[in-house]
Every structure is written in C-alpha cells, then in structure tokens.
mmCIF file of C-alpha atoms in Angstrom:
data_model
loop_
_atom_site.group_PDB
_atom_site.id
_atom_site.type_symbol
_atom_site.label_atom_id
_atom_site.label_comp_id
_atom_site.label_asym_id
_atom_site.label_seq_id
_atom_site.Cartn_x
_atom_site.Cartn_y
_atom_site.Cartn_z
ATOM 1 C CA LYS A 257 158.558 279.137 165.966
ATOM 2 C CA ASP A 258 162.051 279.111 164.535
ATOM 3 C CA LEU A 259 161.898 278.815 160.734
ATOM 4 C CA ALA A 260 165.659 278.298 160.463
ATOM 5 C CA ALA A 261 165.445 275.193 162.684
ATOM 6 C CA ASP A 262 162.934 273.649 160.291
ATOM 7 C CA VAL A 263 165.248 274.174 157.325
ATOM 8 C CA VAL A 264 168.321 272.766 159.061
ATOM 9 C CA LEU A 265 166.425 269.638 160.112
ATOM 10 C CA GLY A 266 165.073 269.203 156.601
ATOM 11 C CA LYS A 267 161.443 269.557 157.663
ATOM 12 C CA LYS A 268 158.773 271.587 155.891
ATOM 13 C CA SER A 269 156.718 273.776 158.176
ATOM 14 C CA SER A 270 152.956 274.060 157.831
ATOM 15 C CA THR A 271 152.976 277.398 159.621
ATOM 16 C CA SER A 272 152.446 280.683 157.756
ATOM 17 C CA TYR A 273 155.108 283.346 158.179
ATOM 18 C CA SER A 274 154.896 287.078 157.701
ATOM 19 C CA ARG A 275 158.028 288.238 155.860
ATOM 20 C CA THR A 276 158.878 291.698 154.579
ATOM 21 C CA PRO A 277 159.935 291.491 150.895
ATOM 22 C CA SER A 278 163.488 292.613 150.123
ATOM 23 C CA TRP A 279 164.162 295.207 147.424
ATOM 24 C CA SER A 280 167.523 293.953 146.197
ATOM 25 C CA VAL A 281 170.028 291.135 146.448
ATOM 26 C CA SER A 282 173.623 292.112 145.818
ATOM 27 C CA LEU A 283 177.201 291.282 146.713
ATOM 28 C CA ASP A 284 180.171 293.172 148.017
ATOM 29 C CA CYS A 285 181.970 289.890 148.775
ATOM 30 C CA PRO A 286 182.495 290.863 152.437
ATOM 31 C CA LEU A 287 184.106 288.592 154.992
ATOM 32 C CA ASN A 288 181.922 289.995 157.758
ATOM 33 C CA PRO A 289 181.136 287.580 160.622
ATOM 34 C CA ASP A 290 178.127 289.722 161.520
ATOM 35 C CA LEU A 291 176.489 288.780 158.214
ATOM 36 C CA GLU A 292 176.966 285.040 158.615
ATOM 37 C CA SER A 293 174.141 284.700 161.122
ATOM 38 C CA ASP A 294 171.747 286.046 158.472
ATOM 39 C CA PHE A 295 171.925 282.747 156.614
ATOM 40 C CA VAL A 296 171.267 279.063 157.181
ATOM 41 C CA PHE A 297 174.351 277.401 155.701
ATOM 42 C CA ASP A 298 174.972 273.708 154.964
ATOM 43 C CA ASN A 299 178.660 273.193 155.695
ATOM 44 C CA ALA A 300 178.800 269.817 153.941
ATOM 45 C CA THR A 301 177.554 271.068 150.585
ATOM 46 C CA GLN A 302 178.571 274.710 151.184
ATOM 47 C CA THR A 303 175.054 275.787 150.239
ATOM 48 C CA ILE A 304 172.948 278.688 151.505
ATOM 49 C CA THR A 305 169.583 277.091 152.254
ATOM 50 C CA TRP A 306 167.707 279.996 153.833
ATOM 51 C CA TYR A 307 167.832 283.687 154.689
ATOM 52 C CA ASN A 308 166.888 284.595 158.281
ATOM 53 C CA TRP A 309 166.269 288.319 158.305
ATOM 54 C CA ASP A 310 163.977 290.920 156.848
ATOM 55 C CA TRP A 311 166.189 293.627 155.353
ATOM 56 C CA TRP A 312 165.627 295.970 152.434
ATOM 57 C CA GLU A 313 168.955 294.867 150.985
ATOM 58 C CA ILE A 314 170.466 291.383 151.109
ATOM 59 C CA VAL A 315 174.246 291.020 150.922
ATOM 60 C CA ILE A 316 175.477 287.517 150.080
ATOM 61 C CA PRO A 317 178.972 286.772 151.390
ATOM 62 C CA CYS A 318 181.639 284.826 149.489
ATOM 63 C CA GLN A 319 182.359 282.785 152.600
ATOM 64 C CA ILE A 320 180.506 281.652 155.695
ATOM 65 C CA GLY A 321 182.558 280.161 158.521
ATOM 66 C CA TRP A 322 185.661 280.444 156.321
ATOM 67 C CA LYS A 323 184.093 278.168 153.710
ATOM 68 C CA ASP A 324 183.302 279.361 150.202
ATOM 69 C CA VAL A 325 179.621 279.697 149.356
ATOM 70 C CA LEU A 326 179.360 277.288 146.398
ATOM 71 C CA ALA A 327 175.598 276.980 145.889
ATOM 72 C CA ILE A 328 172.275 278.640 146.564
ATOM 73 C CA GLY A 329 169.656 276.102 147.568
ATOM 74 C CA THR A 330 166.051 275.644 146.543
ATOM 75 C CA GLY A 331 163.872 278.497 147.777
ATOM 76 C CA ALA A 332 166.702 280.112 149.729
ATOM 77 C CA PHE A 333 165.388 283.603 148.964
ATOM 78 C CA ALA A 334 161.822 282.615 148.229
ATOM 79 C CA GLN A 335 160.208 285.506 150.103
ATOM 80 C CA ASP A 336 161.328 288.122 147.590
ATOM 81 C CA PRO A 337 164.855 288.598 146.264
ATOM 82 C CA GLY A 338 163.774 292.000 145.019
ATOM 83 C CA TRP A 339 165.047 294.021 142.096
ATOM 84 C CA SER A 340 168.445 292.425 141.467
ATOM 85 C CA PHE A 341 170.314 289.217 142.181
ATOM 86 C CA ASN A 342 174.125 289.115 141.993
ATOM 87 C CA PRO A 343 175.610 286.055 143.756
ATOM 88 C CA PRO A 344 179.302 285.797 144.713
ATOM 89 C CA THR A 345 181.982 284.536 142.345
ATOM 90 C CA SER A 346 182.442 281.412 144.468
ATOM 91 C CA ILE A 347 179.006 280.122 143.392
ATOM 92 C CA LEU A 348 179.102 276.975 141.216
ATOM 93 C CA THR A 349 175.471 275.861 141.168
ATOM 94 C CA ILE A 350 172.149 277.629 141.607
ATOM 95 C CA PHE A 351 169.502 275.092 142.552
ATOM 96 C CA SER A 352 166.553 277.426 142.864
ATOM 97 C CA VAL A 353 166.661 280.947 144.132
ATOM 98 C CA ILE A 354 162.953 281.180 143.552
ATOM 99 C CA GLU A 355 160.524 278.330 143.870
ATOM 100 C CA GLY A 356 157.695 280.474 142.583
ATOM 101 C CA TRP A 357 154.394 279.174 143.928
ATOM 102 C CA GLU A 358 155.448 276.043 145.735
ATOM 103 C CA GLY A 359 153.319 272.989 145.061
ATOM 104 C CA TRP A 360 151.317 274.883 142.447
ATOM 105 C CA GLU A 361 151.126 274.202 138.718
ATOM 106 C CA PRO A 362 149.669 276.526 136.063
ATOM 107 C CA PRO A 363 146.778 275.302 133.918
ATOM 108 C CA ARG A 364 147.934 272.743 131.373
ATOM 109 C CA PRO A 365 148.516 273.841 127.770
ATOM 110 C CA PRO A 366 145.776 272.793 125.346
ATOM 111 C CA GLU A 367 145.798 269.535 123.480
ATOM 112 C CA GLU A 368 145.749 269.525 119.688
ATOM 113 C CA GLY A 369 142.511 271.088 118.481
ATOM 114 C CA GLU A 370 141.755 272.858 121.759
ATOM 115 C CA GLU A 371 141.936 276.600 122.247
ATOM 116 C CA TRP A 372 144.061 278.469 124.762
ATOM 117 C CA GLY A 373 141.807 279.321 127.658
ATOM 118 C CA TRP A 374 144.182 281.289 129.845
ATOM 119 C CA GLU A 375 145.386 284.171 127.700
ATOM 120 C CA GLY A 376 146.197 287.124 129.906
ATOM 121 C CA TRP A 377 146.409 284.825 132.911
ATOM 122 C CA GLU A 378 148.506 285.920 135.897
ATOM 123 C CA PRO A 379 149.607 283.920 138.979
ATOM 124 C CA PRO A 380 147.681 284.476 142.225
ATOM 125 C CA ARG A 381 148.457 287.826 143.867
ATOM 126 C CA PRO A 382 150.967 288.186 146.720
ATOM 127 C CA PRO A 383 149.523 289.044 150.157
ATOM 128 C CA GLU A 384 148.494 292.601 150.912
ATOM 129 C CA GLU A 385 150.074 294.594 153.731
ATOM 130 C CA GLY A 386 149.211 293.013 157.064
ATOM 131 C CA GLU A 387 148.510 289.593 155.541
ATOM 132 C CA GLU A 388 150.804 286.648 156.170
ATOM 133 C CA TRP A 389 152.884 284.756 153.641
ATOM 134 C CA GLY A 390 151.619 281.208 153.439
ATOM 135 C CA ALA A 391 154.131 278.401 153.797
ATOM 136 C CA GLU A 392 152.935 277.023 150.458
ATOM 137 C CA ILE A 393 152.815 280.397 148.659
ATOM 138 C CA VAL A 394 155.926 282.383 147.839
ATOM 139 C CA PHE A 395 156.022 285.248 145.388
ATOM 140 C CA THR A 396 159.098 286.777 143.779
ATOM 141 C CA LYS A 397 159.995 289.282 141.098
ATOM 142 C CA VAL A 398 163.636 289.510 140.054
ATOM 143 C CA HIS A 399 164.221 292.314 137.542
ATOM 144 C CA SER A 400 167.971 292.124 137.046
ATOM 145 C CA LEU A 401 170.149 289.007 137.038
ATOM 146 C CA LYS A 402 173.914 288.777 136.641
ATOM 147 C CA LEU A 403 175.595 285.456 137.352
ATOM 148 C CA PRO A 404 179.329 285.138 138.118
ATOM 149 C CA TRP A 405 181.762 283.244 135.909
ATOM 150 C CA THR A 406 181.962 280.340 138.392
ATOM 151 C CA VAL A 407 178.382 279.140 137.825
ATOM 152 C CA LYS A 408 178.206 275.949 135.741
ATOM 153 C CA ASN A 409 174.657 274.701 136.295
ATOM 154 C CA ILE A 410 171.310 276.414 136.768
ATOM 155 C CA TRP A 411 168.813 273.890 138.101
ATOM 156 C CA GLU A 412 165.066 273.526 137.652
ATOM 157 C CA ASN A 413 162.743 276.442 138.487
ATOM 158 C CA ALA A 414 165.711 278.584 139.527
ATOM 159 C CA PHE A 415 164.331 281.889 138.189
ATOM 160 C CA SER A 416 160.808 281.053 137.054
ATOM 161 C CA TYR A 417 157.895 283.503 137.418
ATOM 162 C CA ASN A 418 159.916 286.721 137.369
ATOM 163 C CA GLU A 419 160.249 289.912 135.373
ATOM 164 C CA ILE A 420 163.883 289.683 134.309
ATOM 165 C CA GLN A 421 164.631 292.675 132.133
ATOM 166 C CA THR A 422 168.403 292.245 132.214
ATOM 167 C CA LEU A 423 170.066 288.815 132.078
ATOM 168 C CA VAL A 424 173.821 288.257 131.897
ATOM 169 C CA LEU A 425 174.900 284.615 131.681
ATOM 170 C CA PRO A 426 178.605 283.785 131.951
ATOM 171 C CA ASP A 427 180.362 281.520 129.456
ATOM 172 C CA SER A 428 180.901 278.963 132.238
ATOM 173 C CA ILE A 429 177.255 277.761 132.044
ATOM 174 C CA GLU A 430 176.996 274.124 130.869
ATOM 175 C CA SER A 431 173.349 273.251 131.500
ATOM 176 C CA ILE A 432 170.102 275.142 132.036
ATOM 177 C CA GLY A 433 167.535 273.164 134.008
ATOM 178 C CA SER A 434 163.835 272.545 133.510
ATOM 179 C CA ARG A 435 161.702 275.699 133.803
ATOM 180 C CA ALA A 436 164.795 277.632 134.923
ATOM 181 C CA PHE A 437 163.497 280.857 133.341
ATOM 182 C CA TYR A 438 159.872 279.837 132.831
ATOM 183 C CA TYR A 439 157.465 282.802 132.608
ATOM 184 C CA SER A 440 160.202 285.360 133.290
ATOM 185 C CA GLU A 441 159.587 288.155 130.749
ATOM 186 C CA LEU A 442 162.944 287.713 128.935
ATOM 187 C CA THR A 443 163.266 289.497 125.584
ATOM 188 C CA THR A 444 166.861 288.752 124.491
ATOM 189 C CA LEU A 445 168.922 285.642 125.109
ATOM 190 C CA ASP A 446 172.648 285.114 124.513
ATOM 191 C CA LEU A 447 173.817 281.581 125.285
ATOM 192 C CA TRP A 448 177.567 281.285 125.605
ATOM 193 C CA LYS A 449 179.915 278.725 124.155
ATOM 194 C CA TRP A 450 179.827 275.954 126.789
ATOM 195 C CA VAL A 451 176.068 275.363 127.054
ATOM 196 C CA LYS A 452 175.515 271.704 126.122
ATOM 197 C CA VAL A 453 171.869 271.141 126.966
ATOM 198 C CA ILE A 454 168.738 273.210 127.496
ATOM 199 C CA TRP A 455 166.213 271.172 129.463
ATOM 200 C CA GLU A 456 162.435 271.115 129.035
ATOM 201 C CA LYS A 457 160.461 274.371 129.406
ATOM 202 C CA ALA A 458 163.651 276.268 130.322
ATOM 203 C CA PHE A 459 162.546 279.444 128.494
ATOM 204 C CA GLN A 460 158.846 278.763 127.880
ATOM 205 C CA TRP A 461 156.408 281.677 128.207
ATOM 206 C CA ASN A 462 158.836 284.564 127.791
ATOM 207 C CA ARG A 463 159.047 287.428 125.288
ATOM 208 C CA ILE A 464 162.227 286.355 123.500
ATOM 209 C CA ARG A 465 162.742 287.857 120.043
ATOM 210 C CA ASN A 466 166.471 287.305 119.580
ATOM 211 C CA ILE A 467 168.463 284.144 120.299
ATOM 212 C CA THR A 468 172.127 283.262 119.903
ATOM 213 C CA PHE A 469 172.903 279.531 120.108
ATOM 214 C CA PRO A 470 176.425 278.350 121.045
ATOM 215 C CA SER A 471 178.442 275.789 119.110
ATOM 216 C CA SER A 472 178.504 273.491 122.159
ATOM 217 C CA LEU A 473 174.716 272.929 122.222
ATOM 218 C CA LYS A 474 173.703 269.366 121.271
ATOM 219 C CA SER A 475 170.069 269.091 122.348
ATOM 220 C CA ILE A 476 167.110 271.395 122.926
ATOM 221 C CA TRP A 477 164.480 269.705 125.062
ATOM 222 C CA ASP A 478 160.672 269.734 125.133
ATOM 223 C CA HIS A 479 158.868 273.112 125.179
ATOM 224 C CA SER A 480 162.172 274.991 125.733
ATOM 225 C CA PHE A 481 161.128 278.066 123.732
ATOM 226 C CA ARG A 482 157.423 277.427 123.351
ATOM 227 C CA GLN A 483 155.023 280.376 123.520
ATOM 228 C CA ASN A 484 157.580 283.089 122.897
ATOM 229 C CA PRO A 485 156.571 285.795 120.376
ATOM 230 C CA MET A 486 159.656 284.952 118.329
ATOM 231 C CA SER A 487 159.258 286.991 115.173
ATOM 232 C CA LEU A 488 162.806 286.701 113.869
ATOM 233 C CA ASP A 489 164.514 287.610 110.625
ATOM 234 C CA THR A 490 166.673 284.528 110.909
ATOM 235 C CA LEU A 491 167.434 281.719 113.346
ATOM 236 C CA ILE A 492 170.822 280.036 112.936
ATOM 237 C CA PHE A 493 171.656 276.854 114.791
ATOM 238 C CA ASN A 494 175.177 275.608 115.422
ATOM 239 C CA GLU A 495 176.738 272.712 113.505
ATOM 240 C CA TRP A 496 176.779 270.337 116.512
ATOM 241 C CA LEU A 497 173.077 270.307 117.337
ATOM 242 C CA GLU A 498 171.680 266.749 117.102
ATOM 243 C CA VAL A 499 168.160 266.718 118.562
ATOM 244 C CA ILE A 500 165.265 269.166 118.804
ATOM 245 C CA TRP A 501 162.614 267.704 121.083
ATOM 246 C CA ASN A 502 158.812 268.011 121.305
ATOM 247 C CA TYR A 503 157.255 271.509 121.055
ATOM 248 C CA ALA A 504 160.693 273.142 121.440
ATOM 249 C CA PHE A 505 159.872 276.047 119.059
ATOM 250 C CA TYR A 506 156.107 275.821 118.954
ATOM 251 C CA ASP A 507 154.588 279.060 117.617
ATOM 252 C CA LEU A 508 157.789 280.323 115.951
ATOM 253 C CA SER A 509 157.564 283.089 113.354
ATOM 254 C CA ILE A 510 160.477 283.330 110.897
ATOM 255 C CA PRO A 511 160.782 283.814 107.100
ATOM 256 C CA LYS A 512 163.382 281.075 106.559
ATOM 257 C CA LEU A 513 164.435 278.244 108.847
ATOM 258 C CA ASN A 514 167.869 276.711 108.238
ATOM 259 C CA LEU A 515 168.532 273.547 110.220
ATOM 260 C CA PRO A 516 172.123 272.263 110.532
ATOM 261 C CA ASP A 517 173.642 269.237 108.834
ATOM 262 C CA SER A 518 174.383 267.706 112.260
ATOM 263 C CA LEU A 519 170.669 267.520 113.162
ATOM 264 C CA LYS A 520 169.431 263.914 113.269
ATOM 265 C CA SER A 521 165.963 264.119 114.826
ATOM 266 C CA ILE A 522 163.118 266.621 115.009
ATOM 267 C CA TRP A 523 160.413 265.417 117.368
ATOM 268 C CA SER A 524 156.681 265.984 117.739
ATOM 269 C CA SER A 525 155.328 269.503 117.091
ATOM 270 C CA ALA A 526 158.830 270.991 117.383
ATOM 271 C CA PHE A 527 157.967 273.807 114.927
ATOM 272 C CA ALA A 528 154.175 273.470 114.835
ATOM 273 C CA SER A 529 151.605 276.300 114.744
ATOM 274 C CA GLY A 530 154.114 278.897 113.620
ATOM 275 C CA ASN A 531 154.563 281.220 110.666
ATOM 276 C CA ILE A 532 157.479 279.860 108.610
ATOM 277 C CA TRP A 533 157.754 280.611 104.897
ATOM 278 C CA GLU A 534 160.596 278.241 103.976
ATOM 279 C CA VAL A 535 162.353 275.300 105.666
ATOM 280 C CA HIS A 536 165.731 273.925 104.630
ATOM 281 C CA LEU A 537 166.767 270.491 105.905
ATOM 282 C CA TRP A 538 170.248 269.055 105.371
ATOM 283 C CA SER A 539 171.425 265.500 104.761
ATOM 284 C CA GLY A 540 171.938 264.513 108.417
ATOM 285 C CA ILE A 541 168.217 264.340 109.248
ATOM 286 C CA GLU A 542 166.863 260.817 109.784
ATOM 287 C CA THR A 543 163.635 261.149 111.780
ATOM 288 C CA ILE A 544 160.817 263.701 111.751
ATOM 289 C CA GLY A 545 158.220 263.316 114.499
ATOM 290 C CA ARG A 546 154.462 263.678 114.584
ATOM 291 C CA SER A 547 153.149 267.129 113.604
ATOM 292 C CA ALA A 548 156.724 268.494 113.583
ATOM 293 C CA PHE A 549 155.867 271.299 111.126
ATOM 294 C CA SER A 550 152.072 271.162 111.102
ATOM 295 C CA ASN A 551 149.946 274.294 110.708
ATOM 296 C CA SER A 552 152.946 276.604 110.157
ATOM 297 C CA LYS A 553 152.060 278.252 106.814
ATOM 298 C CA ILE A 554 155.094 276.672 105.084
ATOM 299 C CA ASN A 555 155.322 277.360 101.336
ATOM 300 C CA LYS A 556 158.564 275.555 100.553
ATOM 301 C CA ILE A 557 160.523 272.668 102.080
ATOM 302 C CA ASN A 558 163.223 270.323 100.833
ATOM 303 C CA LEU A 559 163.548 266.737 102.016
ATOM 304 C CA PRO A 560 167.105 265.311 101.922
ATOM 305 C CA ASN A 561 167.767 261.865 100.466
ATOM 306 C CA TRP A 562 168.822 260.417 103.833
ATOM 307 C CA ILE A 563 165.557 260.875 105.685
ATOM 308 C CA LYS A 564 164.122 257.512 106.795
ATOM 309 C CA THR A 565 161.046 258.088 108.971
ATOM 310 C CA ILE A 566 158.157 260.521 108.611
ATOM 311 C CA ASP A 567 155.545 260.451 111.352
ATOM 312 C CA SER A 568 151.867 261.374 111.019
ATOM 313 C CA ASN A 569 150.653 264.945 110.424
ATOM 314 C CA TRP A 570 154.180 266.321 110.132
ATOM 315 C CA LEU A 571 153.367 268.765 107.295
ATOM 316 C CA LYS A 572 149.614 268.872 107.755
ATOM 317 C CA TRP A 573 147.780 272.170 107.138
ATOM 318 C CA ASN A 574 150.485 274.197 105.402
ATOM 319 C CA ASN A 575 150.651 276.048 102.071
ATOM 320 C CA LEU A 576 152.785 273.641 100.022
ATOM 321 C CA THR A 577 152.067 273.474 96.272
ATOM 322 C CA ASN A 578 154.574 270.724 95.398
ATOM 323 C CA ILE A 579 156.927 268.379 97.199
ATOM 324 C CA GLN A 580 159.288 265.530 96.390
ATOM 325 C CA ILE A 581 159.397 262.683 98.885
ATOM 326 C CA PRO A 582 162.808 260.932 98.585
ATOM 327 C CA ASP A 583 163.103 257.196 98.008
ATOM 328 C CA SER A 584 164.972 256.853 101.318
ATOM 329 C CA VAL A 585 161.683 257.241 103.263
ATOM 330 C CA THR A 586 160.710 253.720 104.353
ATOM 331 C CA THR A 587 158.511 254.448 107.381
ATOM 332 C CA PHE A 588 155.585 256.819 106.983
ATOM 333 C CA TRP A 589 152.269 257.414 108.702
ATOM 334 C CA SER A 590 148.878 258.930 107.972
ATOM 335 C CA SER A 591 147.911 262.534 107.169
ATOM 336 C CA VAL A 592 151.493 263.563 106.403
ATOM 337 C CA LEU A 593 150.528 266.101 103.722
ATOM 338 C CA SER A 594 146.822 266.634 104.198
ATOM 339 C CA GLY A 595 145.436 270.151 104.104
ATOM 340 C CA ASN A 596 147.956 271.732 101.682
ATOM 341 C CA ASP A 597 147.684 273.270 98.193
ATOM 342 C CA LEU A 598 149.425 270.448 96.319
ATOM 343 C CA SER A 599 149.302 270.247 92.560
ATOM 344 C CA THR A 600 152.310 267.964 91.945
ATOM 345 C CA ILE A 601 154.052 265.347 94.052
ATOM 346 C CA HIS A 602 156.698 262.640 93.684
ATOM 347 C CA ILE A 603 155.689 259.313 95.275
ATOM 348 C CA PRO A 604 158.759 257.155 96.085
ATOM 349 C CA SER A 605 159.253 253.921 94.167
ATOM 350 C CA THR A 606 159.813 252.167 97.526
ATOM 351 C CA TRP A 607 156.167 252.667 98.490
ATOM 352 C CA THR A 608 153.454 250.120 97.737
ATOM 353 C CA LYS A 609 150.731 251.831 99.756
ATOM 354 C CA ILE A 610 149.523 255.416 99.953
ATOM 355 C CA PRO A 611 148.740 255.914 103.676
ATOM 356 C CA SER A 612 145.382 256.970 105.081
ATOM 357 C CA ASN A 613 144.581 260.699 104.768
ATOM 358 C CA MET A 614 147.966 261.199 103.103
ATOM 359 C CA PHE A 615 146.791 263.824 100.573
ATOM 360 C CA ALA A 616 143.318 264.627 101.900
ATOM 361 C CA TYR A 617 141.947 268.176 101.924
ATOM 362 C CA ASN A 618 144.331 269.373 99.194
ATOM 363 C CA LYS A 619 143.667 271.710 96.264
ATOM 364 C CA TRP A 620 144.887 269.351 93.613
ATOM 365 C CA ALA A 621 145.089 269.979 89.905
ATOM 366 C CA THR A 622 142.087 268.346 88.306
ATOM 367 C CA THR A 623 144.067 265.246 87.225
ATOM 368 C CA VAL A 624 145.990 262.844 89.490
ATOM 369 C CA HIS A 625 148.196 260.012 88.251
ATOM 370 C CA ILE A 626 149.042 257.199 90.676
ATOM 371 C CA PRO A 627 152.242 255.305 89.707
ATOM 372 C CA GLU A 628 152.357 251.651 88.689
ATOM 373 C CA TRP A 629 154.034 250.297 91.831
ATOM 374 C CA ILE A 630 151.179 251.226 94.191
ATOM 375 C CA THR A 631 149.045 248.256 95.340
ATOM 376 C CA VAL A 632 146.957 249.863 98.140
ATOM 377 C CA ILE A 633 145.304 253.263 98.483
ATOM 378 C CA GLY A 634 144.520 253.947 102.149
ATOM 379 C CA SER A 635 141.270 255.236 103.590
ATOM 380 C CA MET A 636 140.546 258.895 102.802
ATOM 381 C CA ALA A 637 143.941 259.143 101.065
ATOM 382 C CA PHE A 638 142.605 261.721 98.532
ATOM 383 C CA ALA A 639 139.345 262.716 100.234
ATOM 384 C CA TRP A 640 137.972 266.259 99.906
ATOM 385 C CA SER A 641 140.502 267.245 97.249
ATOM 386 C CA LYS A 642 138.480 268.458 94.193
ATOM 387 C CA ILE A 643 139.920 265.824 91.837
ATOM 388 C CA SER A 644 137.981 265.434 88.562
ATOM 389 C CA THR A 645 140.136 262.785 86.804
ATOM 390 C CA ILE A 646 142.333 260.069 88.247
ATOM 391 C CA THR A 647 144.513 257.371 86.604
ATOM 392 C CA LEU A 648 144.816 254.142 88.581
ATOM 393 C CA PRO A 649 147.751 251.715 88.110
ATOM 394 C CA SER A 650 147.451 248.136 86.885
ATOM 395 C CA THR A 651 149.216 246.996 90.076
ATOM 396 C CA LEU A 652 146.420 248.326 92.313
ATOM 397 C CA GLU A 653 144.800 245.622 94.487
ATOM 398 C CA THR A 654 142.899 247.495 97.209
ATOM 399 C CA ILE A 655 141.093 250.813 97.556
ATOM 400 C CA GLU A 656 140.180 251.353 101.186
ATOM 401 C CA SER A 657 137.051 253.109 102.445
ATOM 402 C CA ARG A 658 136.364 256.728 101.467
ATOM 403 C CA ALA A 659 139.692 256.962 99.598
ATOM 404 C CA PHE A 660 138.222 259.492 97.099
ATOM 405 C CA GLU A 661 135.327 260.832 99.145
ATOM 406 C CA ASN A 662 133.934 264.272 98.210
ATOM 407 C CA ASN A 663 135.877 264.892 95.015
ATOM 408 C CA GLU A 664 134.615 265.952 91.590
ATOM 409 C CA LEU A 665 135.175 262.669 89.743
ATOM 410 C CA THR A 666 133.055 262.107 86.636
#
C-alpha cells in the first residue's frame, strides 16, 4: 500500500507501517532533483506533507520542482526526525513536525484540591525492533532545534514530546502555537523581539529555569509555563504585556515578582501554588481572577488604587500579615484573604458587606474592629480565626450564618 498516495489524497490510513527511525534531520540547501522524490510536496501551499524514505539522515531541500519549500506540514516527519532538525531558510511556517502520539491525550491535570497522580509518568514506549509503527502511534525525540530566520509562526504541537536540549529561535518568530513545545525538556528560553503571543500550553511541562521576554509580547495564554521548575532570582516582564491568562505561571518559584504597568488583567490561578515572597503590582491592573495568587507563600503584596475587581480565593492560603484594600475595589467575591496570618487590614469605605469567608482561617490579633459603614457580615467571614474581642458597628444590620464560628470570643 502506498502511504504517499494516502497523504496526497488527504486520507488517513488505518494500516500500520514499519518505518526505520532517522537519526538526524539537516539541510545543505541542495537543488538536487534526486532528493525531490523523497518528499510528498503540496505545490499550491509549497508545503512538505510527508517523507517517503527510510534513511539515517534526512536532507530537506530549499526547493522542490523549482518552488521554494515554505512550510513543513503536520506530522511530515512523524516517524522520527532524530537528533537534530534544521529546516531551510525558505521556511515561513512550521505546522507540526511532530504530532507526538496522534489522537492521544495525557491524563488531565488535577482539579483544585486533588493531588497529582502521574508524577514520573512517561508516554507509551515506541515499538521494539521487528514491531510495526501503528498508524495512530508516532514517537519522536528531537534533541537539537535551530530554526531559520524566515520562520514567522510555529503552530500547535509542532515540537511537543521531545528532548530538546538546544533551541535557537530566530527574531522573525511572531507567534508560538498551542502545545508547540509541550513536554520537551527545555531548560532555557530566549524569546526574541517580535513574539506577540504565546498560546496555551506552549511551554508546559518543561524544565525551564531562565526566561527572557521580548518587548513585543502582549499576552501569555493559559498554562503556557505551567509545571516548569522555575526557581528564578528574578522574572522581568516587558512594558507592553497586557494579559496573563489562566494557570500561565502555575507553580512558579521566585523571591520577588514585578509585574509591568501595562498589565491590565491577571486571570485564574495565573501564579497559584508557587513560592513567591513578594509581589509588586502597578497602577495599570484592573482585574484579578479567581485564585490568581492562591497558595503561593506570599508575605507581601501591594494593591494599586486603580484595581476594580477581585475574584474569589485570589490571595487564599498565603503568609500575609497585613494588607490594604484600595477604595477603587467595587467588585469582590468570597474567600479572598482566607487562610493568611493577618493582624491588620484596611476595609474600603466603598464596601457595605464583608463577603463570605473573606477573612476565615486567619491568625488575627485578639481584637478586631469592624468599621461603621458595614451593614452585612457574610457567612463564615471571620470563622476559625482565634478572635477574642470584636467591635461591631452601629450600622450593622445582618450577621449571616457561622460568621464568627470557632473563635475565642468571651
């Protein structure tokens, strides 16, 4: 059965093929007609869609049929691109050199409160000698990756599930697609000046310890750097960054986190479950999402006067001893500061209600004074907080259930 015919016709074969893995992929930019038959080439899009032969070394030409090779298609070298991958300088877009395990998804990450159950997990093994490669199972390990200056976009899953020890990205790169380098063993990452967006899970599950962010970057999407052992001395973002999305830096370890003035939104769990001593927010921030900094051992944080919305749990289970909530905060949710070591706090004059679980599980000083403008104390607002004396305001109208449960009131 001719595999190349299936690819050209756009069909997916259900047959298993036995392919010998290649040791390297390189380029000498030859214009050698004898090499052209090694590839399935889409003349319309000028894309290599498949590789036909089983050689120890793959040479990718700059041109096929006198047309520049502009892109490498999804799974084009899925069998095994080997130890290095160096595409020609004519390449503009890499869709997916490696599909990884096609149709397969790793176990989902745990929900809040669950434990990781797949530590030390590895993908299914490749076939042994004499076994066949399944049509739905492809295994690859790229160790060295150098992209030419012509590449502008790296699409989803392009280099996921690899062991990339050396990565050289050109300054022509504008976007890095979803899961582009997912689970790829990267340790150092330099992003050059034209990168505008990093899509979700682009660098999740690597070993990155050093990151350089370019001034062009405006948004970092969901899970982009999650589950990297990032124990950094400092992490400096550029002055054009506007949005950090959900779980983007989950599990980050850094002494001091400086976020730029341009940043407008930090979404859910963006910096959760880390080890961050101090956080500095500037005046541009408007929205902080649910659990954005929860369980991160934070001792000190400043809240700028322009912040408007604080979602639930956003500073839950940290080590804060005092905090000042600015009067600009008009939208707030439950459990924002529960589980800290608070002894003093400023409650904004714009508030009339203390939300549910707002200050629960804190190690308060023995006396708490609630200001005169508060009319409602939410359920479990000060529960489990070792308070012995509390002063209630004359404006108070409602105390909801269990508001002061398990304290030391006399």
